[in-house]
Short mmCIF file of C-alpha atoms and ligand atoms in Angstrom, two decimals:
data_model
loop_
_atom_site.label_atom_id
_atom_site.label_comp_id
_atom_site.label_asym_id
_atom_site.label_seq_id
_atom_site.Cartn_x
_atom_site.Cartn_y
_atom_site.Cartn_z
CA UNK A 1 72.24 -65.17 22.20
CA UNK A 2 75.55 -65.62 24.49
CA UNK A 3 78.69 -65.62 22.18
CA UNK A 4 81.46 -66.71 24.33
CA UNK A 5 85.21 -65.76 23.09
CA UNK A 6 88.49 -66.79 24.01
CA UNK A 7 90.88 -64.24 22.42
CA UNK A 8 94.57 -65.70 21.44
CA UNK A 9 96.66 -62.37 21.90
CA UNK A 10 96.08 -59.31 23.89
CA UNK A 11 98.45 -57.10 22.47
CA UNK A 12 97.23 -53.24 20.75
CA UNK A 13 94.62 -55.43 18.24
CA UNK A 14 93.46 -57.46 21.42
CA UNK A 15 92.68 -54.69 23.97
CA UNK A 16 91.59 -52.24 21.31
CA UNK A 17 88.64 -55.11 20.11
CA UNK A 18 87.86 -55.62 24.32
CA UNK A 19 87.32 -51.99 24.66
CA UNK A 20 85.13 -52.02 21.60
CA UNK A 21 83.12 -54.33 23.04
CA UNK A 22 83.03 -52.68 26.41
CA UNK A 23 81.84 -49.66 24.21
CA UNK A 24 79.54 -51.47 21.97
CA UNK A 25 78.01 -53.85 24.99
CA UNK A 26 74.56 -51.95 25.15
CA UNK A 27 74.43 -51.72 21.42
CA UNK A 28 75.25 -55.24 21.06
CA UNK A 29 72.62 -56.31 23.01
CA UNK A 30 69.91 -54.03 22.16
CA UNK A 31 70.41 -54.23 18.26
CA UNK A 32 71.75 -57.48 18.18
CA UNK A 33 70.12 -59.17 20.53
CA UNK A 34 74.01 -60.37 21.74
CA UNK A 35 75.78 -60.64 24.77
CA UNK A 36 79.51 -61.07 24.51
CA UNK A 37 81.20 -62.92 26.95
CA UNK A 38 85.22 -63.34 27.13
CA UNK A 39 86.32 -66.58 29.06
CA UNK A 40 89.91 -66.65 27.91
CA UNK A 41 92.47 -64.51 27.44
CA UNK A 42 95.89 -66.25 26.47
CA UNK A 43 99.58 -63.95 26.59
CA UNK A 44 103.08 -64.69 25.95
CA UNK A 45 104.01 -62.72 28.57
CA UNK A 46 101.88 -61.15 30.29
CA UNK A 47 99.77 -63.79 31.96
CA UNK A 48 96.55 -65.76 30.43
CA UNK A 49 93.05 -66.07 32.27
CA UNK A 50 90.49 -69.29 31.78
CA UNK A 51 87.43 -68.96 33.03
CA UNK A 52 83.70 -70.73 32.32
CA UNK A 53 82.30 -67.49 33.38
CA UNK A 54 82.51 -64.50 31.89
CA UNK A 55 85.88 -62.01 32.44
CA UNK A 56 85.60 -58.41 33.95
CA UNK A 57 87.01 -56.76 30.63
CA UNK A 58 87.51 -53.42 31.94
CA UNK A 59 89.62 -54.87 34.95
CA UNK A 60 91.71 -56.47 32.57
CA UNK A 61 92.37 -53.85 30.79
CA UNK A 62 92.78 -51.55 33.50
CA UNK A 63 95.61 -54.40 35.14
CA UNK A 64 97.33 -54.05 31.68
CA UNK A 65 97.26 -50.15 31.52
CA UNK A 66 98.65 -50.35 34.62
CA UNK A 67 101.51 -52.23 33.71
CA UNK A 68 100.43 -55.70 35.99
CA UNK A 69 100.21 -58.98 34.60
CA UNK A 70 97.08 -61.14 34.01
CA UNK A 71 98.21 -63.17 36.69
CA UNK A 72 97.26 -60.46 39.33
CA UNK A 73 93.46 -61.01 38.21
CA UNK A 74 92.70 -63.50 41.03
CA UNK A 75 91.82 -67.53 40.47
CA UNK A 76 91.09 -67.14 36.44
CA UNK A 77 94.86 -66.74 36.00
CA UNK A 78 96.41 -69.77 34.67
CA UNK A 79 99.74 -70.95 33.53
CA UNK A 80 98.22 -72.84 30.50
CA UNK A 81 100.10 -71.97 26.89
CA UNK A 82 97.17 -70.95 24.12
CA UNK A 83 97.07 -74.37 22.90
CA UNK A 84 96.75 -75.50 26.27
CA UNK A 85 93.45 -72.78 26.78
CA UNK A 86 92.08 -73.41 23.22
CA UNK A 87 91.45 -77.10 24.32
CA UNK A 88 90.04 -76.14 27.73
CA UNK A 89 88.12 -73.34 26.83
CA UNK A 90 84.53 -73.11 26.65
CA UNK A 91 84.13 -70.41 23.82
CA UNK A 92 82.74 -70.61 21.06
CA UNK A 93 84.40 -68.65 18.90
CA UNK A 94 88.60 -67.95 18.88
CA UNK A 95 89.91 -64.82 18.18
CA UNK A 96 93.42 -65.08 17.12
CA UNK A 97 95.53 -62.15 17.42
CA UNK A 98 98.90 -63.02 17.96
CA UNK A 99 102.27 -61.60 16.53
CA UNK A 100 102.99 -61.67 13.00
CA UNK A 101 105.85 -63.94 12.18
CA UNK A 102 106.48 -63.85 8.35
CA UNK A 103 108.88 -67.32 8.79
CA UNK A 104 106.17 -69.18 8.36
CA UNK A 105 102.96 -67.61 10.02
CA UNK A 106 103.13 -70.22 13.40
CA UNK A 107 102.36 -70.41 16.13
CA UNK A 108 99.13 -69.12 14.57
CA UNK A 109 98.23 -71.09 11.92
CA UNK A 110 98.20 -74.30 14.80
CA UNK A 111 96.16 -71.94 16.69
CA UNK A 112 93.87 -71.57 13.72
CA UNK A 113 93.66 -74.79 13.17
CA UNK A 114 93.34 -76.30 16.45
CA UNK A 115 90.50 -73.71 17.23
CA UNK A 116 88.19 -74.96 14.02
CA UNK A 117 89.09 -78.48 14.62
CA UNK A 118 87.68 -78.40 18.12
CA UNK A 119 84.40 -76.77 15.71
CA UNK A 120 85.22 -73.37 17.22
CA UNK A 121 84.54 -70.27 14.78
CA UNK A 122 87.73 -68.19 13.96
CA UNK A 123 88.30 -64.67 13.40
CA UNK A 124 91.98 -63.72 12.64
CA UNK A 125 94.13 -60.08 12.05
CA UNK A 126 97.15 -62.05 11.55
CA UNK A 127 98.12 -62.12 7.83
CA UNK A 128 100.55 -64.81 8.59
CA UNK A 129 97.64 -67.94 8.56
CA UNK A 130 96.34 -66.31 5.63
CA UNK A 131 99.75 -66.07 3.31
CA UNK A 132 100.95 -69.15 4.38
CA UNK A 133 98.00 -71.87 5.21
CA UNK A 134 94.95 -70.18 3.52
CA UNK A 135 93.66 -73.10 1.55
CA UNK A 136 94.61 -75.77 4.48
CA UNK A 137 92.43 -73.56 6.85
CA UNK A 138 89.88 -73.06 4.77
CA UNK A 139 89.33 -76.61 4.00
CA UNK A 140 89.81 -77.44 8.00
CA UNK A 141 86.75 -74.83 8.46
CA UNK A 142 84.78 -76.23 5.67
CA UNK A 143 85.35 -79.71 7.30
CA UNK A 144 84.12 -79.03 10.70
CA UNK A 145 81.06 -77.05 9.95
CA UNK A 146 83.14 -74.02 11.16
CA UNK A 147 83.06 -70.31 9.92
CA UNK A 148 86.58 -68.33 9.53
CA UNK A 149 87.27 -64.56 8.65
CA UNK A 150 90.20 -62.47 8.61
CA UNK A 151 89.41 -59.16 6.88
CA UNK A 152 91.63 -57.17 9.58
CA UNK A 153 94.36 -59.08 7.81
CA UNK A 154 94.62 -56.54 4.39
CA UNK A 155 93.78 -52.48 5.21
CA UNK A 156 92.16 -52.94 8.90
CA UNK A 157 88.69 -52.81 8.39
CA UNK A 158 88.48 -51.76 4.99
CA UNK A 159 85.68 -54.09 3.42
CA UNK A 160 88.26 -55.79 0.76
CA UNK A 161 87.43 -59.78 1.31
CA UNK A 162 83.96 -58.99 2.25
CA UNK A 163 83.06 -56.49 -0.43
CA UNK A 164 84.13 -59.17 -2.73
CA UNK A 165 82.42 -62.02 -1.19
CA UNK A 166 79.36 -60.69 -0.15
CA UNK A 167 78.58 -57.95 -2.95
CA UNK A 168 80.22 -59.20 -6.07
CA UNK A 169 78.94 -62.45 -6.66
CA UNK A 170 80.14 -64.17 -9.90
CA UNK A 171 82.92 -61.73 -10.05
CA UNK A 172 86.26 -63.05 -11.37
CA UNK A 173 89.14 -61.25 -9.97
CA UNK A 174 91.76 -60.70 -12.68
CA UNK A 175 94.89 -58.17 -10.99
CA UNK A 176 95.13 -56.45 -8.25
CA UNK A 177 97.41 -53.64 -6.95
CA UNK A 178 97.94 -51.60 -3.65
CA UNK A 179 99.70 -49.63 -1.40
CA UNK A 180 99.44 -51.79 1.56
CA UNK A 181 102.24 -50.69 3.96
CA UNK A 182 101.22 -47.83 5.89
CA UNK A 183 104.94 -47.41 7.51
CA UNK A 184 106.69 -47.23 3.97
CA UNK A 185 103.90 -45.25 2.43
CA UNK A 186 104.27 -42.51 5.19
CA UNK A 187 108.64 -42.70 4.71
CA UNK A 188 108.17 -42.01 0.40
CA UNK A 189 105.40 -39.31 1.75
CA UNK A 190 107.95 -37.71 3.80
CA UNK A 191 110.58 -38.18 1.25
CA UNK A 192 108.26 -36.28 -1.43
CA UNK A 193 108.75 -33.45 1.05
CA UNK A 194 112.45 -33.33 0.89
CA UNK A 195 112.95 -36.02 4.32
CA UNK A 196 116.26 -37.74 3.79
CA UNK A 197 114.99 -41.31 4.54
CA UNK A 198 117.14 -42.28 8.21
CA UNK A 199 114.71 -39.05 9.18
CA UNK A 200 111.77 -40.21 7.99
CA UNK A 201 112.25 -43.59 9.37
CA UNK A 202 112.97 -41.65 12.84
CA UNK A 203 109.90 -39.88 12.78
CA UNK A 204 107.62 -42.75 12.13
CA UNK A 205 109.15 -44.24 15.00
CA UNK A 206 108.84 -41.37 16.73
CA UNK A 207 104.82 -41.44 15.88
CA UNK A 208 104.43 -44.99 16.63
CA UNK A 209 103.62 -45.86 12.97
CA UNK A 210 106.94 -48.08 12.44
CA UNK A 211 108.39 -50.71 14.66
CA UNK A 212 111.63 -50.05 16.60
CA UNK A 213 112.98 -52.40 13.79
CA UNK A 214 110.86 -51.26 10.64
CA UNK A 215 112.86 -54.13 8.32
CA UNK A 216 109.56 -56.17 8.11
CA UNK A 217 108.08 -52.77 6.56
CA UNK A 218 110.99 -51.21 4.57
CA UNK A 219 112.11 -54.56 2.75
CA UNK A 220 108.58 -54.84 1.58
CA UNK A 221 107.70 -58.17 3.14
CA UNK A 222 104.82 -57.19 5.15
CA UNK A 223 103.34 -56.00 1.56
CA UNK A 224 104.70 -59.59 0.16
CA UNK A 225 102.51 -61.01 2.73
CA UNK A 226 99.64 -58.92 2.03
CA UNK A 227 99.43 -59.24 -1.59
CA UNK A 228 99.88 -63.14 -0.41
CA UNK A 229 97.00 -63.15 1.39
CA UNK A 230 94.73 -61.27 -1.32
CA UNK A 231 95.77 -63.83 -4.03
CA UNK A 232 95.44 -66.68 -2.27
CA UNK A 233 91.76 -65.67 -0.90
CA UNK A 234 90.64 -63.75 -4.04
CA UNK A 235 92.98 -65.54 -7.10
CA UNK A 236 92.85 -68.55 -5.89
CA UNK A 237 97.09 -68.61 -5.20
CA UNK A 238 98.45 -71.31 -3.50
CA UNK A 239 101.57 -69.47 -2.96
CA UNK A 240 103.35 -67.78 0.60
CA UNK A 241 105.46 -64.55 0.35
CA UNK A 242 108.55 -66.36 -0.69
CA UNK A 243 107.17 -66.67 -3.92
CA UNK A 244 107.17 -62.63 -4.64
CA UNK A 245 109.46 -61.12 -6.40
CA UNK A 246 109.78 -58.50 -3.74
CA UNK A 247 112.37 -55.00 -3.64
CA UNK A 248 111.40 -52.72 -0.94
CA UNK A 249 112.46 -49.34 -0.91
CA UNK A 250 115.54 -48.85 1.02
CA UNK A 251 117.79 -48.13 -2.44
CA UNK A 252 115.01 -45.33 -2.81
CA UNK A 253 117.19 -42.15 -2.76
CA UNK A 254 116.84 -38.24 -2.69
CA UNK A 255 117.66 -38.66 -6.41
CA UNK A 256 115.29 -41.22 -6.97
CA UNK A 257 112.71 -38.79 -5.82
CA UNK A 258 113.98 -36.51 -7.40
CA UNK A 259 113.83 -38.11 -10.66
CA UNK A 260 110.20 -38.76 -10.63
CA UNK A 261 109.04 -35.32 -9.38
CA UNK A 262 110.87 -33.90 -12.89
CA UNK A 263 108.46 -35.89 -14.38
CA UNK A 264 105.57 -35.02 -12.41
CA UNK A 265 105.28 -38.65 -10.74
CA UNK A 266 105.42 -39.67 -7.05
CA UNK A 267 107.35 -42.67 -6.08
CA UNK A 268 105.23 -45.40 -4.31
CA UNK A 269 105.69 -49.24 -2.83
CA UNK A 270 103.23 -50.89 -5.13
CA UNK A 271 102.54 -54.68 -4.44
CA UNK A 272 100.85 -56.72 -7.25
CA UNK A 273 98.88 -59.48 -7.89
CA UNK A 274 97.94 -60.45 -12.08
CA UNK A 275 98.23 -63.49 -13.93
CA UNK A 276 100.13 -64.97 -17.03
CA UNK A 277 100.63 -68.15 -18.80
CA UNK A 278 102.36 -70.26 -15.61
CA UNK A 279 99.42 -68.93 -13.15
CA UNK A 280 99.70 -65.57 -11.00
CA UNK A 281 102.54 -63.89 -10.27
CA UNK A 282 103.11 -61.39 -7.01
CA UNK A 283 105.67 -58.25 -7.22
CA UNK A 284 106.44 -55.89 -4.79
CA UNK A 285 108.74 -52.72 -5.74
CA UNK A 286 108.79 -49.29 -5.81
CA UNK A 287 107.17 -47.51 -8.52
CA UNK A 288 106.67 -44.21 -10.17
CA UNK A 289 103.55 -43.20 -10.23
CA UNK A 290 102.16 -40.51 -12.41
CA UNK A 291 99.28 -38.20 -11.30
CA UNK A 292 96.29 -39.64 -13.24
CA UNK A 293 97.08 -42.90 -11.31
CA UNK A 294 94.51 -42.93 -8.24
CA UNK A 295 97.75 -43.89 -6.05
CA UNK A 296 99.54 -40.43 -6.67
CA UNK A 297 97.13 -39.29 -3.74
CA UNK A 298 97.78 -41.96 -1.03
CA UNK A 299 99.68 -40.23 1.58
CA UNK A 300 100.87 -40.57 5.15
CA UNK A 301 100.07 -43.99 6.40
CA UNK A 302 96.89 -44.75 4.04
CA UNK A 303 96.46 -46.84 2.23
CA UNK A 304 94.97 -47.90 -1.31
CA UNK A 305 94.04 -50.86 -3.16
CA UNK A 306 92.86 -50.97 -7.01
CA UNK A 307 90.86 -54.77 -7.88
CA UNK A 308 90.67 -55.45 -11.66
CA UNK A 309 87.38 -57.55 -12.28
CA UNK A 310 85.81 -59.33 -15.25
CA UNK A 311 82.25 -58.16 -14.73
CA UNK A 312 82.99 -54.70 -12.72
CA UNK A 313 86.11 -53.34 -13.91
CA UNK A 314 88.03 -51.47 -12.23
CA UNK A 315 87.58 -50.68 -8.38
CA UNK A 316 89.68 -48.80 -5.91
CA UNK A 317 89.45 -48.16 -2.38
CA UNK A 318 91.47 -45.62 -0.20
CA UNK A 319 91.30 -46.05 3.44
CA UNK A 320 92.62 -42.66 5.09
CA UNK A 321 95.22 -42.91 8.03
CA UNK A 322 93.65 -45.67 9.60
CA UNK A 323 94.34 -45.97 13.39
CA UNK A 324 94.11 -48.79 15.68
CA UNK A 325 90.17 -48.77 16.03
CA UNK A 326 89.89 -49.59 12.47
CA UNK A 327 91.78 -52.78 12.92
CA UNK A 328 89.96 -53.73 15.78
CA UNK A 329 86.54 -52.88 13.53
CA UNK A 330 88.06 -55.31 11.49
CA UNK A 331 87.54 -58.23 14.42
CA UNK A 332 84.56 -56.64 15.38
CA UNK A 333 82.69 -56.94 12.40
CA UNK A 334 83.94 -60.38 11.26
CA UNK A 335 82.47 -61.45 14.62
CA UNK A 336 78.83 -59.84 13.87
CA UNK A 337 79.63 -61.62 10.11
CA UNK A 338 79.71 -65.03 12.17
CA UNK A 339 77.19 -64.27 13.91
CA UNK A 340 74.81 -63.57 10.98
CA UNK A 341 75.66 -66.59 9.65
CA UNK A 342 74.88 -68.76 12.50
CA UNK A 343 71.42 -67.28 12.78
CA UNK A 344 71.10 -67.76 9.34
CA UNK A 345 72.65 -71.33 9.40
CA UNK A 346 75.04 -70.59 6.72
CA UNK A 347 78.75 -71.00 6.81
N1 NAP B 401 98.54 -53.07 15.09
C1 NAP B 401 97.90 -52.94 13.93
O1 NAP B 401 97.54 -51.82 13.54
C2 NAP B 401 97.59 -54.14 13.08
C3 NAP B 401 96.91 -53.94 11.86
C4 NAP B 401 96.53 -55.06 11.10
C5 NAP B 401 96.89 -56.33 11.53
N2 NAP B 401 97.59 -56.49 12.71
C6 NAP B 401 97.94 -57.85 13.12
O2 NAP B 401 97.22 -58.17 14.31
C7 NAP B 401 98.01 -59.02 15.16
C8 NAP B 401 98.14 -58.39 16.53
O3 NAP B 401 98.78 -57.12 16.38
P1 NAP B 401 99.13 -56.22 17.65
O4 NAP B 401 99.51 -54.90 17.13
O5 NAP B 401 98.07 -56.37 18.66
O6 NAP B 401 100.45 -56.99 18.17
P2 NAP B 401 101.08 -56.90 19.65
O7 NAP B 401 100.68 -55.63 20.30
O8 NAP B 401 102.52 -57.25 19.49
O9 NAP B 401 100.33 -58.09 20.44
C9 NAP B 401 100.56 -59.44 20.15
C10 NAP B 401 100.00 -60.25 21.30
O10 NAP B 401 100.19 -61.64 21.00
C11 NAP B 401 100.77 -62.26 22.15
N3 NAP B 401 101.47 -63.46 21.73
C12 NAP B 401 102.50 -63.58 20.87
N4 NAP B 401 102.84 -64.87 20.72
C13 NAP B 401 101.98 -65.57 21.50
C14 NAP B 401 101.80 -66.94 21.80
N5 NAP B 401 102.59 -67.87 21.25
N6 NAP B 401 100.82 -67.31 22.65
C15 NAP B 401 100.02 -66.38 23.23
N7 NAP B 401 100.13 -65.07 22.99
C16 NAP B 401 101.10 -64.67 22.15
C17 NAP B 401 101.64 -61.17 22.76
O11 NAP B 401 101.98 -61.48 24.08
P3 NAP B 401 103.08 -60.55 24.88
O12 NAP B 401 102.42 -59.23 25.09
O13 NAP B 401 103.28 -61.27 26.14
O14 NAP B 401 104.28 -60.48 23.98
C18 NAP B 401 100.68 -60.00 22.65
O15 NAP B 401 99.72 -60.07 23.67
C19 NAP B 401 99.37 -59.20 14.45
O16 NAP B 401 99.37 -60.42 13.75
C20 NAP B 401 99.42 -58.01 13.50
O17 NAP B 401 100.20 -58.29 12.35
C21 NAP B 401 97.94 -55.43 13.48
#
């Protein structure tokens, strides 16, 4: 089988899943019986290539390592904006990896939607679609025939949407809670170990775990659009992270820390998802976490997430300093996902 991919963003996430499946291209074919093809590539600044014929993936890459532009590639290079290559392109499935923007999740959620209304298959990392247009995409894909995934979106590629999906069947999701922000996860960390927090923040930077403007990360909205995502997709939410009731953790002090060590507790960004009366409600805010809690162990940049069920209690997953190859896993796998299902003719 040929699978033919345009990918919508070829930033870290984007060149980390190409050299995957540079890596993987033997095993893909071999196991899998698959032979991935890119024919687009689509930049914001760096230059975009169409072609109806496979890309050379490694000399893209190598042009970006080398600090050239897409443009330098040769006749593939093309001026066209990524709505412009999503209706040209040949691909069959869109890979949509663009930059988060927590506004209001666009340009991506147009890509998304575009993409499966042309009856492309869509895989996503980009929590953005997913906090702020879940049900409309999912509803667009169901439409069209047309399969969409996004478990890089929530802890890389951490099984959280497919472990749900595809082993709990008949499961009812009732809370959920997690440490979901690897950048203010690894500042408290630091701040456990006596860091005042402008250092902390200066060392992540330093480490290329927090942006060169970490506000996203330290005002907790890149949690708010995490726990977003998992309630819309597992709670059935129709909400977007303007609906949390969100604090992150810049009034977190020495004292603060302090405080909770007297009484044996660790101080942690927890973001929430549970229900009452009015339908569910999403928090995020620092807590203090005591040690039976299994978050008193999540340290650095992992990450943790505990899902309250009706028929199989309580479940939590760590996922250990995850680096970039995990998120690109995440793409990786939803493609072979996609794939499954089209062999199986399921959506
Ligand atoms: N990095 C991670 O560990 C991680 C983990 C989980 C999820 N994610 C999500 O995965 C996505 C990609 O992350 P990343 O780290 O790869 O980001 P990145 O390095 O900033 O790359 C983003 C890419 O999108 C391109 N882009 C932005 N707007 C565009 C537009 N309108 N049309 C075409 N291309 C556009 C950028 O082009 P230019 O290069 O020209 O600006 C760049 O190639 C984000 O949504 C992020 O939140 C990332």
């Amino acid at each position: 089988m040929i699978l033919r991919l345009a990918i919508i963003g070829f930033g870290n996430v984007g060149q980390g899943f190409a050299r995957m499946l540079v890596d993987k291209r033997d095993w893909l074919l071999k196991t899998k019986g698959l032979d991935v093809e890119v024919v687009a590539i689509s930049t914001r600044s760096r230059g975009s290539l169409i072609s109806d014929r496979g890309l050379d993936i490694e000399r893209v890459l190598d042009l970006l390592a080398n600090g050239k532009s897409l443009d330098e590639y040769g006749d593939e290079a093309t001026e066209c904006t990524a709505r412009q290559i999503i209706d040209r392109t040949i691909a069959d499935m869109m890979i949509e990896l663009t930059t988060l923007n927590i506004e209001d999740g666009q340009p991506a959620i147009d890509h998304i939607s575009h993409a499966l209304s042309e009856g492309m298959d869509v895989v996503t990392a980009n929590k953005g679609p997913i906090a702020f247009a879940y049900h409309d995409l999912r509803t667009t894909s169901r439409s069209m025939g047309s399969r969409f995934r996004f478990e890089g979106t929530v802890m890389d590629g951490t099984p959280i949407f497919s472990l749900i999906e595809k082993t709990l069947p008949g499961c009812e999701v009732i809370d959920i809670r997690g440490i979901l922000n690897s950048t203010s996860n690894y500042v408290l960390t630091a701040m456990t170990n006596g860091r005042c927090m402008k250092d902390a923040v200066m060392e992540a930077q330093a480490k290329g775990i927090a942006e060169a403007d970490p506000t996203l990360d330290l005002d907790g909205w890149d949690a708010a659009a995490k726990i977003t995502a998992l309630a819309n997709v597992l709670m059935d939410a129709r909400m977007t992270p303007r609906d949390v009731d969100r604090i992150g953790i810049n009034g977190i002090t020495a004292e603060t820390m302090n405080e909770a060590a007297r009484q044996d507790n660790r101080i942690r960004l927890v973001a929430s998802a549970s229900r009452n009366n009015d339908g569910v409600v999403l928090q995020v805010k620092p807590e203090s976490v005591s040690s039976r809690s299994p978050f008193w162990s999540v340290n650095g940049t992992s990450s943790a997430i505990t899902i309250r069920t009706d028929l199989m209690g309580e479940l939590t997953i760590l996922e250990t300093n995850p680096e970039l190859t995990q998120t690109a896993y995440a793409v990786f796998s939803d493609m072979l996902h996609i794939v499954e299902s089209i062999r199986s003719g399921t959506l």
